[in-house]
Amino acid sequence: MGGPDAVYRALVDERRRIVLSVLRRHHTVPLPDLAESVAESEFDEDVAAISGESIRDVYMSLYHTHVPLLEAADLVRYEQADDVVAWTGATEDRLSAARDRVDALLDD
């Protein structure tokens, strides 16, 4: 399990925050569907209006970069055999702990 710095590193990127937002609502999402949801959010368009190439690029970045980083921070679980990304039992706790540490900085 990654420490607090792994969680902060994961939250730096907007694409990863979108992934977490989608997973918070749906808990388990096939990676192709997740790529479509991320693309819709980033392009502010319905998936039908986004090129297949753009969606493929989002998928590839999720597969190669973003999901592995989120998994290393113990924020998601990726099942390669099913190509599914899931919110873990620890996700909410790890995000809440990160928020509490930031709040503590503001309270000092």
Coordinates of N, CA, C and O in Angstrom, one line a residue:
M1 N 0.8 -1.2 0.0 CA 0.0 0.0 0.0 C 0.9 1.2 0.0 O 1.8 1.3 0.8
G2 N 0.6 2.2 -0.9 CA 1.3 3.4 -0.9 C 1.0 4.3 0.3 O -0.1 4.2 0.8
G3 N 1.9 5.1 0.7 CA 1.7 6.0 1.8 C 0.9 7.3 1.4 O 0.4 7.4 0.2
P4 N 0.8 8.2 2.3 CA 0.1 9.5 2.0 C 0.6 10.2 0.7 O -0.2 10.7 0.0
D5 N 1.9 10.2 0.5 CA 2.5 10.8 -0.7 C 1.9 10.2 -2.0 O 1.7 10.9 -3.0
A6 N 1.7 8.9 -2.0 CA 1.2 8.2 -3.1 C -0.2 8.7 -3.4 O -0.6 8.9 -4.6
V7 N -1.0 8.9 -2.4 CA -2.4 9.5 -2.6 C -2.3 10.9 -3.1 O -3.0 11.2 -4.1
Y8 N -1.5 11.7 -2.5 CA -1.4 13.1 -3.1 C -0.9 13.1 -4.5 O -1.4 13.9 -5.3
R9 N 0.1 12.3 -4.8 CA 0.6 12.2 -6.2 C -0.5 11.8 -7.1 O -0.7 12.3 -8.2
A10 N -1.4 10.8 -6.7 CA -2.5 10.4 -7.5 C -3.5 11.5 -7.8 O -4.1 11.6 -8.9
L11 N -3.7 12.3 -6.8 CA -4.7 13.4 -6.9 C -4.3 14.6 -7.7 O -5.1 15.5 -8.0
V12 N -3.0 14.7 -8.0 CA -2.5 15.9 -8.7 C -3.1 16.0 -10.1 O -3.4 17.1 -10.5
D13 N -3.3 14.9 -10.7 CA -3.8 14.9 -12.1 C -5.3 14.9 -12.2 O -6.0 14.1 -11.6
E14 N -5.8 15.8 -13.1 CA -7.3 15.9 -13.2 C -7.9 14.7 -13.8 O -9.0 14.2 -13.4
R15 N -7.2 14.0 -14.7 CA -7.7 12.8 -15.3 C -7.9 11.7 -14.2 O -8.9 11.0 -14.2
R16 N -7.0 11.6 -13.3 CA -7.1 10.6 -12.2 C -8.3 11.0 -11.3 O -9.0 10.2 -10.7
R17 N -8.5 12.3 -11.0 CA -9.6 12.8 -10.2 C -10.9 12.4 -10.9 O -11.9 12.0 -10.2
I18 N -11.0 12.6 -12.2 CA -12.2 12.2 -12.9 C -12.5 10.7 -12.7 O -13.6 10.3 -12.5
V19 N -11.4 9.9 -12.9 CA -11.5 8.4 -12.7 C -12.1 8.1 -11.3 O -13.1 7.3 -11.2
L20 N -11.6 8.7 -10.3 CA -12.1 8.5 -9.0 C -13.6 8.9 -8.8 O -14.4 8.3 -8.2
S21 N -13.9 10.0 -9.4 CA -15.3 10.5 -9.4 C -16.3 9.5 -10.1 O -17.3 9.2 -9.5
V22 N -15.9 9.0 -11.2 CA -16.7 8.0 -11.9 C -16.8 6.8 -11.1 O -17.9 6.2 -10.9
L23 N -15.7 6.3 -10.5 CA -15.8 5.1 -9.7 C -16.5 5.3 -8.4 O -17.2 4.3 -7.9
R24 N -16.5 6.5 -7.9 CA -17.3 6.7 -6.7 C -18.8 6.5 -6.9 O -19.5 6.0 -6.1
R25 N -19.2 6.9 -8.1 CA -20.6 6.7 -8.5 C -21.0 5.3 -8.9 O -22.1 4.8 -8.6
H26 N -20.1 4.6 -9.6 CA -20.4 3.3 -10.2 C -19.6 2.1 -9.6 O -20.0 1.0 -9.9
H27 N -18.6 2.4 -8.8 CA -17.8 1.4 -8.1 C -17.0 0.4 -9.0 O -15.8 0.2 -8.7
T28 N -17.5 -0.1 -10.0 CA -16.8 -1.0 -10.9 C -17.2 -0.7 -12.3 O -18.3 -0.6 -12.7
V29 N -16.1 -0.4 -13.1 CA -16.4 0.1 -14.5 C -15.4 -0.6 -15.4 O -14.2 -0.6 -15.2
P30 N -15.9 -1.2 -16.5 CA -14.9 -1.7 -17.5 C -14.0 -0.5 -18.0 O -14.5 0.6 -18.2
L31 N -12.8 -0.8 -18.3 CA -11.8 0.3 -18.7 C -12.3 1.0 -19.9 O -12.2 2.2 -20.0
P32 N -12.8 0.3 -21.0 CA -13.3 1.1 -22.1 C -14.4 2.1 -21.8 O -14.4 3.2 -22.3
D33 N -15.3 1.7 -20.9 CA -16.4 2.6 -20.5 C -15.9 3.7 -19.7 O -16.3 4.9 -19.8
L34 N -14.9 3.4 -18.8 CA -14.2 4.5 -18.0 C -13.5 5.5 -19.0 O -13.7 6.7 -18.7
A35 N -12.9 5.0 -20.0 CA -12.2 5.9 -21.0 C -13.3 6.8 -21.6 O -13.0 8.0 -21.8
E36 N -14.4 6.3 -21.9 CA -15.5 7.1 -22.5 C -16.0 8.2 -21.5 O -16.2 9.3 -21.9
S37 N -16.2 7.8 -20.3 CA -16.6 8.7 -19.3 C -15.6 9.8 -19.1 O -16.0 11.0 -18.9
V38 N -14.3 9.5 -19.0 CA -13.3 10.5 -18.8 C -13.3 11.4 -20.0 O -13.2 12.6 -19.9
A39 N -13.3 10.8 -21.2 CA -13.3 11.7 -22.4 C -14.5 12.6 -22.4 O -14.4 13.8 -22.8
E40 N -15.7 12.1 -22.1 CA -16.9 13.0 -22.0 C -16.6 14.2 -21.1 O -17.0 15.3 -21.4
S41 N -16.1 13.9 -19.9 CA -15.8 15.0 -18.9 C -14.7 15.9 -19.5 O -14.9 17.2 -19.3
E42 N -13.7 15.4 -20.0 CA -12.6 16.3 -20.5 C -13.0 17.1 -21.7 O -12.6 18.3 -21.8
F43 N -13.7 16.5 -22.6 CA -14.1 17.2 -23.8 C -15.4 18.0 -23.7 O -15.8 18.8 -24.5
D44 N -16.1 17.8 -22.5 CA -17.4 18.4 -22.3 C -18.4 18.1 -23.4 O -19.1 19.0 -23.9
E45 N -18.4 16.9 -23.9 CA -19.2 16.5 -25.0 C -19.8 15.1 -24.8 O -19.2 14.3 -24.0
D46 N -20.8 14.7 -25.4 CA -21.3 13.4 -25.4 C -20.4 12.5 -26.1 O -19.7 12.9 -27.1
V47 N -20.3 11.2 -25.7 CA -19.3 10.3 -26.3 C -19.5 10.2 -27.8 O -18.5 10.0 -28.5
A48 N -20.7 10.3 -28.3 CA -20.9 10.2 -29.7 C -20.3 11.3 -30.5 O -20.0 11.1 -31.7
A49 N -20.0 12.4 -29.9 CA -19.3 13.5 -30.6 C -17.8 13.5 -30.5 O -17.1 14.4 -31.1
I50 N -17.2 12.5 -29.8 CA -15.8 12.5 -29.6 C -15.2 11.4 -30.5 O -15.8 10.3 -30.6
S51 N -14.1 11.7 -31.2 CA -13.5 10.8 -32.1 C -13.1 9.5 -31.4 O -12.6 9.5 -30.3
G52 N -13.2 8.4 -32.1 CA -12.7 7.1 -31.6 C -11.2 7.2 -31.3 O -10.8 6.6 -30.3
E53 N -10.4 8.0 -32.1 CA -9.0 8.1 -31.8 C -8.8 8.8 -30.4 O -7.9 8.4 -29.7
S54 N -9.6 9.8 -30.1 CA -9.5 10.5 -28.9 C -9.8 9.6 -27.7 O -9.1 9.6 -26.7
I55 N -10.8 8.8 -27.8 CA -11.2 7.9 -26.8 C -10.1 6.8 -26.6 O -9.8 6.4 -25.5
R56 N -9.6 6.3 -27.7 CA -8.5 5.3 -27.7 C -7.3 5.9 -26.9 O -6.7 5.3 -26.1
D57 N -7.0 7.2 -27.2 CA -5.9 7.9 -26.5 C -6.1 7.9 -25.0 O -5.2 7.7 -24.2
V58 N -7.3 8.3 -24.6 CA -7.7 8.3 -23.2 C -7.5 6.9 -22.6 O -6.9 6.7 -21.5
Y59 N -8.0 5.9 -23.3 CA -7.9 4.5 -22.8 C -6.5 4.1 -22.6 O -6.1 3.6 -21.6
M60 N -5.6 4.4 -23.6 CA -4.2 4.0 -23.5 C -3.5 4.8 -22.3 O -2.7 4.2 -21.6
S61 N -3.9 6.0 -22.1 CA -3.2 6.7 -21.0 C -3.7 6.2 -19.6 O -3.0 6.1 -18.7
L62 N -5.0 5.8 -19.6 CA -5.5 5.2 -18.4 C -4.8 3.9 -18.1 O -4.4 3.6 -17.0
Y63 N -4.7 3.1 -19.1 CA -4.1 1.7 -19.0 C -2.7 1.8 -18.6 O -2.2 1.1 -17.7
H64 N -1.9 2.7 -19.3 CA -0.5 2.7 -19.1 C 0.0 3.6 -18.0 O 1.1 3.3 -17.4
T65 N -0.7 4.6 -17.6 CA -0.2 5.6 -16.7 C -1.1 5.8 -15.5 O -0.7 5.6 -14.3
H66 N -2.4 6.2 -15.7 CA -3.2 6.6 -14.6 C -3.7 5.5 -13.7 O -3.7 5.6 -12.5
V67 N -4.3 4.5 -14.3 CA -4.8 3.4 -13.4 C -3.6 2.7 -12.6 O -3.8 2.5 -11.4
P68 N -2.5 2.4 -13.2 CA -1.4 1.9 -12.4 C -1.0 2.8 -11.2 O -0.7 2.3 -10.1
L69 N -1.0 4.1 -11.4 CA -0.6 5.0 -10.4 C -1.7 5.0 -9.3 O -1.4 5.0 -8.1
L70 N -3.0 5.0 -9.7 CA -4.0 4.9 -8.7 C -4.0 3.6 -8.0 O -4.3 3.6 -6.8
E71 N -3.7 2.5 -8.6 CA -3.6 1.2 -8.0 C -2.4 1.2 -7.0 O -2.5 0.7 -5.9
A72 N -1.3 1.8 -7.4 CA -0.1 1.9 -6.5 C -0.5 2.6 -5.2 O 0.1 2.4 -4.1
A73 N -1.4 3.6 -5.3 CA -1.8 4.4 -4.1 C -2.9 3.7 -3.4 O -3.4 4.3 -2.4
D74 N -3.3 2.5 -3.8 CA -4.4 1.7 -3.2 C -5.7 2.5 -3.2 O -6.5 2.4 -2.3
L75 N -5.9 3.2 -4.3 CA -7.2 3.9 -4.5 C -8.1 3.1 -5.5 O -9.3 3.4 -5.4
V76 N -7.6 2.3 -6.3 CA -8.4 1.5 -7.2 C -7.8 0.1 -7.3 O -6.6 -0.1 -7.0
R77 N -8.6 -0.8 -7.9 CA -8.1 -2.2 -8.2 C -8.4 -2.4 -9.7 O -9.4 -2.1 -10.2
Y78 N -7.4 -2.9 -10.4 CA -7.5 -3.2 -11.8 C -7.5 -4.7 -12.0 O -6.5 -5.3 -11.6
E79 N -8.5 -5.3 -12.6 CA -8.5 -6.7 -13.0 C -8.3 -6.8 -14.5 O -9.2 -6.6 -15.3
Q80 N -7.0 -7.1 -14.8 CA -6.7 -7.2 -16.2 C -7.4 -8.2 -17.0 O -7.8 -8.0 -18.2
A81 N -7.7 -9.4 -16.4 CA -8.4 -10.4 -17.1 C -9.8 -9.9 -17.6 O -10.2 -10.3 -18.7
D82 N -10.4 -9.1 -16.8 CA -11.8 -8.6 -17.2 C -11.7 -7.2 -17.7 O -12.8 -6.6 -18.1
D83 N -10.5 -6.5 -17.7 CA -10.3 -5.1 -18.1 C -11.3 -4.2 -17.3 O -12.0 -3.4 -17.9
V84 N -11.3 -4.4 -16.0 CA -12.3 -3.7 -15.1 C -11.5 -2.9 -14.1 O -10.5 -3.5 -13.5
V85 N -11.9 -1.7 -13.8 CA -11.3 -0.9 -12.7 C -12.4 -0.8 -11.6 O -13.6 -0.5 -11.9
A86 N -12.0 -0.9 -10.4 CA -12.9 -0.9 -9.3 C -12.5 0.0 -8.1 O -11.3 0.1 -7.8
W87 N -13.4 0.7 -7.5 CA -13.3 1.4 -6.2 C -13.0 0.3 -5.2 O -13.7 -0.7 -5.1
T88 N -12.0 0.5 -4.3 CA -11.7 -0.5 -3.3 C -12.3 -0.2 -2.0 O -12.8 0.9 -1.8
G89 N -12.3 -1.1 -1.1 CA -12.8 -0.9 0.2 C -12.0 0.2 1.0 O -12.5 0.9 1.9
A90 N -10.7 0.4 0.5 CA -9.8 1.4 1.2 C -9.9 2.8 0.6 O -9.4 3.7 1.1
T91 N -10.5 2.9 -0.6 CA -10.5 4.2 -1.3 C -11.0 5.3 -0.5 O -10.3 6.3 -0.4
E92 N -12.2 5.2 0.0 CA -12.8 6.3 0.7 C -12.0 6.6 2.0 O -11.8 7.8 2.3
D93 N -11.5 5.6 2.7 CA -10.7 5.9 3.9 C -9.4 6.6 3.5 O -9.0 7.5 4.3
R94 N -8.8 6.2 2.4 CA -7.5 6.8 2.1 C -7.7 8.3 1.6 O -6.9 9.1 2.0
L95 N -8.8 8.5 0.9 CA -9.1 9.9 0.5 C -9.5 10.8 1.7 O -9.1 11.9 1.8
S96 N -10.2 10.2 2.6 CA -10.6 10.9 3.8 C -9.4 11.3 4.7 O -9.3 12.4 5.2
A97 N -8.5 10.3 4.8 CA -7.3 10.6 5.6 C -6.4 11.7 4.9 O -5.9 12.5 5.6
A98 N -6.4 11.7 3.6 CA -5.6 12.7 2.9 C -6.3 14.1 3.2 O -5.6 15.1 3.4
R99 N -7.6 14.1 3.1 CA -8.3 15.4 3.4 C -8.1 15.8 4.8 O -7.8 17.0 5.1
D100 N -8.1 14.9 5.8 CA -7.9 15.3 7.2 C -6.5 15.8 7.4 O -6.3 16.8 8.2
R101 N -5.5 15.3 6.7 CA -4.1 15.8 6.8 C -4.0 17.2 6.3 O -3.3 18.1 6.8
V102 N -4.7 17.5 5.2 CA -4.7 18.8 4.6 C -5.4 19.8 5.5 O -5.0 20.9 5.8
D103 N -6.6 19.4 6.1 CA -7.3 20.2 7.0 C -6.5 20.5 8.2 O -6.6 21.7 8.7
A104 N -5.7 19.6 8.7 CA -4.9 19.8 9.9 C -3.8 20.9 9.6 O -3.5 21.7 10.5
L105 N -3.3 21.0 8.4 CA -2.4 22.0 8.0 C -3.1 23.4 8.1 O -2.4 24.4 8.5
L106 N -4.3 23.5 7.8 CA -5.1 24.7 7.8 C -5.5 25.1 9.2 O -5.7 26.3 9.5
D107 N -5.6 24.2 10.1 CA -6.0 24.4 11.5 C -4.8 25.0 12.3 O -5.0 25.5 13.4
D108 N -3.6 24.7 11.9 CA -2.4 25.2 12.7 C -2.2 26.6 12.7 O -2.6 27.4 11.9

